[in-house]
Structures are given as structure tokens and as C-alpha cells.
Amino acid sequence: MARWVNVGRADEIGPGQKKIFEVDGVMVVVVNLRGEYFCVEDVCTHDGGPLGEGELDDGQLVCPRHGARFDVRTGDALTLPAFEPVATYQVKVQDGDLLIESY
């Protein structure tokens, strides 16, 4: 059964910013995209690189190793060398706290 994990205050991630968290042993990247929060696993599906260390470019995380791009809203791989999507997690803000859904 899913549960919600509090990772901190939502206002700690400004628009256009990202932050890496560990949720139940899984590293994730939370992105604030124009006031909306999205969360993906912090791993490039091409070679296991850390997506959170890459740039955020108009709603896309760019892997710092080989440049694969992932849509933070859907997890879809948008460019080669990655072709598999990255795992996504539900995010909600409750009383100013940022909550990530965990299983």
C-alpha cells in the first residue's frame, strides 16, 4: 500500500529548481516546474547516471553523462541514448510540506 513521505518544505525548491532526496532507500529528484512539483527517480535509464546532477531545461532533466533527456512530468525518455522511461512518483503539497508517494 502506498504512503506519503514528507521530504521537507515545498518553498525550499523555487520555480525552475530541483532537489535530490532519498525516499525509502530510493534516490529521487523533485523539480518545481512553474509552481508545479514533479518527482522522478535519480537514475538515467541509459547507464545508471545521476539525473539530479544534470541540468533542468524547460521541464526536461538532461543526464550529465551522455545528454539523454527525460520529461519530468511523465518520465519519458526524449532523446537517445536513453529509450526507457525513468520511474515517476506522485507529489503533493500539504500545509506547505512536500510529500512523495512511496510503496
PDB file of C-alpha atoms in Angstrom:
ATOM      1  CA  MET A   1       0.000   0.000   0.000  1.00  0.00           C
ATOM      2  CA  ALA A   2       1.255   3.458  -0.876  1.00  0.00           C
ATOM      3  CA  ARG A   3       2.116   6.012   1.774  1.00  0.00           C
ATOM      4  CA  TRP A   4       3.242   9.636   1.691  1.00  0.00           C
ATOM      5  CA  VAL A   5       6.746  10.595   2.860  1.00  0.00           C
ATOM      6  CA  ASN A   6       7.473  14.155   3.983  1.00  0.00           C
ATOM      7  CA  VAL A   7      10.765  15.330   2.460  1.00  0.00           C
ATOM      8  CA  GLY A   8      10.673  18.960   3.627  1.00  0.00           C
ATOM      9  CA  ARG A   9       9.145  22.317   2.846  1.00  0.00           C
ATOM     10  CA  ALA A  10       7.903  22.961  -0.677  1.00  0.00           C
ATOM     11  CA  ASP A  11       9.190  26.544  -0.631  1.00  0.00           C
ATOM     12  CA  GLU A  12      12.775  25.219  -0.397  1.00  0.00           C
ATOM     13  CA  ILE A  13      12.591  24.419  -4.133  1.00  0.00           C
ATOM     14  CA  GLY A  14      11.951  27.562  -6.151  1.00  0.00           C
ATOM     15  CA  PRO A  15      10.500  27.616  -9.669  1.00  0.00           C
ATOM     16  CA  GLY A  16      12.985  26.145 -12.142  1.00  0.00           C
ATOM     17  CA  GLN A  17      14.935  24.426  -9.369  1.00  0.00           C
ATOM     18  CA  LYS A  18      15.435  20.795  -8.377  1.00  0.00           C
ATOM     19  CA  LYS A  19      16.499  18.937  -5.269  1.00  0.00           C
ATOM     20  CA  ILE A  20      17.601  15.358  -4.606  1.00  0.00           C
ATOM     21  CA  PHE A  21      16.068  13.320  -1.772  1.00  0.00           C
ATOM     22  CA  GLU A  22      16.206   9.757  -0.516  1.00  0.00           C
ATOM     23  CA  VAL A  23      12.771   8.186  -0.081  1.00  0.00           C
ATOM     24  CA  ASP A  24      12.723   4.714   1.435  1.00  0.00           C
ATOM     25  CA  GLY A  25      16.185   3.918   0.060  1.00  0.00           C
ATOM     26  CA  VAL A  26      15.485   5.301  -3.433  1.00  0.00           C
ATOM     27  CA  MET A  27      17.161   8.480  -4.665  1.00  0.00           C
ATOM     28  CA  VAL A  28      14.689  10.826  -6.365  1.00  0.00           C
ATOM     29  CA  VAL A  29      14.775  14.286  -7.928  1.00  0.00           C
ATOM     30  CA  VAL A  30      11.967  16.733  -7.174  1.00  0.00           C
ATOM     31  CA  VAL A  31      11.513  19.548  -9.684  1.00  0.00           C
ATOM     32  CA  ASN A  32       9.500  22.754  -9.336  1.00  0.00           C
ATOM     33  CA  LEU A  33       8.201  23.460 -12.820  1.00  0.00           C
ATOM     34  CA  ARG A  34       6.430  26.836 -12.766  1.00  0.00           C
ATOM     35  CA  GLY A  35       4.968  26.142  -9.319  1.00  0.00           C
ATOM     36  CA  GLU A  36       4.041  22.519 -10.019  1.00  0.00           C
ATOM     37  CA  TYR A  37       6.108  19.743  -8.432  1.00  0.00           C
ATOM     38  CA  PHE A  38       7.226  16.569 -10.180  1.00  0.00           C
ATOM     39  CA  CYS A  39       9.377  13.680  -8.994  1.00  0.00           C
ATOM     40  CA  VAL A  40      11.443  11.130 -10.907  1.00  0.00           C
ATOM     41  CA  GLU A  41      13.969   8.530  -9.855  1.00  0.00           C
ATOM     42  CA  ASP A  42      17.504   9.926  -9.807  1.00  0.00           C
ATOM     43  CA  VAL A  43      18.874   7.469 -12.365  1.00  0.00           C
ATOM     44  CA  CYS A  44      19.396   7.627 -16.112  1.00  0.00           C
ATOM     45  CA  THR A  45      17.925   4.522 -17.715  1.00  0.00           C
ATOM     46  CA  HIS A  46      20.765   4.508 -20.244  1.00  0.00           C
ATOM     47  CA  ASP A  47      23.683   3.916 -17.885  1.00  0.00           C
ATOM     48  CA  GLY A  48      22.542   4.494 -14.305  1.00  0.00           C
ATOM     49  CA  GLY A  49      23.973   8.011 -14.070  1.00  0.00           C
ATOM     50  CA  PRO A  50      22.599  10.565 -11.583  1.00  0.00           C
ATOM     51  CA  LEU A  51      19.949  12.681 -13.333  1.00  0.00           C
ATOM     52  CA  GLY A  52      19.790  15.125 -10.437  1.00  0.00           C
ATOM     53  CA  GLU A  53      23.324  16.292 -11.217  1.00  0.00           C
ATOM     54  CA  GLY A  54      22.288  17.319 -14.724  1.00  0.00           C
ATOM     55  CA  GLU A  55      20.646  20.494 -15.956  1.00  0.00           C
ATOM     56  CA  LEU A  56      16.945  21.233 -15.857  1.00  0.00           C
ATOM     57  CA  ASP A  57      15.949  22.614 -19.249  1.00  0.00           C
ATOM     58  CA  ASP A  58      12.313  23.605 -19.795  1.00  0.00           C
ATOM     59  CA  GLY A  59      10.804  20.617 -17.992  1.00  0.00           C
ATOM     60  CA  GLN A  60      13.499  18.190 -19.068  1.00  0.00           C
ATOM     61  CA  LEU A  61      16.276  16.690 -16.972  1.00  0.00           C
ATOM     62  CA  VAL A  62      19.455  16.297 -19.015  1.00  0.00           C
ATOM     63  CA  CYS A  63      21.743  13.441 -17.978  1.00  0.00           C
ATOM     64  CA  PRO A  64      25.200  14.885 -17.271  1.00  0.00           C
ATOM     65  CA  ARG A  65      26.967  11.814 -18.689  1.00  0.00           C
ATOM     66  CA  HIS A  66      25.662  11.439 -22.248  1.00  0.00           C
ATOM     67  CA  GLY A  67      22.956  14.091 -22.647  1.00  0.00           C
ATOM     68  CA  ALA A  68      19.839  11.912 -22.653  1.00  0.00           C
ATOM     69  CA  ARG A  69      16.752  13.988 -21.871  1.00  0.00           C
ATOM     70  CA  PHE A  70      13.787  12.970 -19.723  1.00  0.00           C
ATOM     71  CA  ASP A  71      10.420  14.703 -19.332  1.00  0.00           C
ATOM     72  CA  VAL A  72       9.972  15.380 -15.602  1.00  0.00           C
ATOM     73  CA  ARG A  73       6.169  15.293 -15.951  1.00  0.00           C
ATOM     74  CA  THR A  74       5.941  11.811 -17.465  1.00  0.00           C
ATOM     75  CA  GLY A  75       9.377  10.243 -17.023  1.00  0.00           C
ATOM     76  CA  ASP A  76       9.554   9.611 -20.778  1.00  0.00           C
ATOM     77  CA  ALA A  77      12.982   9.330 -22.383  1.00  0.00           C
ATOM     78  CA  LEU A  78      13.008  12.016 -25.068  1.00  0.00           C
ATOM     79  CA  THR A  79      16.423  11.537 -26.685  1.00  0.00           C
ATOM     80  CA  LEU A  80      18.992   8.837 -27.241  1.00  0.00           C
ATOM     81  CA  PRO A  81      20.999   7.202 -25.886  1.00  0.00           C
ATOM     82  CA  ALA A  82      18.156   6.553 -23.395  1.00  0.00           C
ATOM     83  CA  PHE A  83      14.985   4.934 -24.680  1.00  0.00           C
ATOM     84  CA  GLU A  84      13.396   3.601 -21.467  1.00  0.00           C
ATOM     85  CA  PRO A  85      11.399   5.984 -19.239  1.00  0.00           C
ATOM     86  CA  VAL A  86      12.524   6.832 -15.727  1.00  0.00           C
ATOM     87  CA  ALA A  87      10.243   5.968 -12.784  1.00  0.00           C
ATOM     88  CA  THR A  88       7.937   8.758 -11.613  1.00  0.00           C
ATOM     89  CA  TYR A  89       6.419   9.388  -8.194  1.00  0.00           C
ATOM     90  CA  GLN A  90       3.330  11.319  -7.173  1.00  0.00           C
ATOM     91  CA  VAL A  91       3.958  14.595  -5.346  1.00  0.00           C
ATOM     92  CA  LYS A  92       1.628  16.727  -3.271  1.00  0.00           C
ATOM     93  CA  VAL A  93       1.954  19.800  -1.106  1.00  0.00           C
ATOM     94  CA  GLN A  94       0.101  19.694   2.179  1.00  0.00           C
ATOM     95  CA  ASP A  95       0.288  22.589   4.648  1.00  0.00           C
ATOM     96  CA  GLY A  96       3.483  23.715   2.902  1.00  0.00           C
ATOM     97  CA  ASP A  97       5.148  20.298   3.237  1.00  0.00           C
ATOM     98  CA  LEU A  98       6.351  18.388   0.183  1.00  0.00           C
ATOM     99  CA  LEU A  99       5.118  14.801   0.211  1.00  0.00           C
ATOM    100  CA  ILE A 100       6.294  11.998  -2.100  1.00  0.00           C
ATOM    101  CA  GLU A 101       4.285   8.823  -2.617  1.00  0.00           C
ATOM    102  CA  SER A 102       6.224   5.684  -1.698  1.00  0.00           C
ATOM    103  CA  TYR A 103       5.365   1.990  -1.956  1.00  0.00           C
TER     104      TYR A 103
END
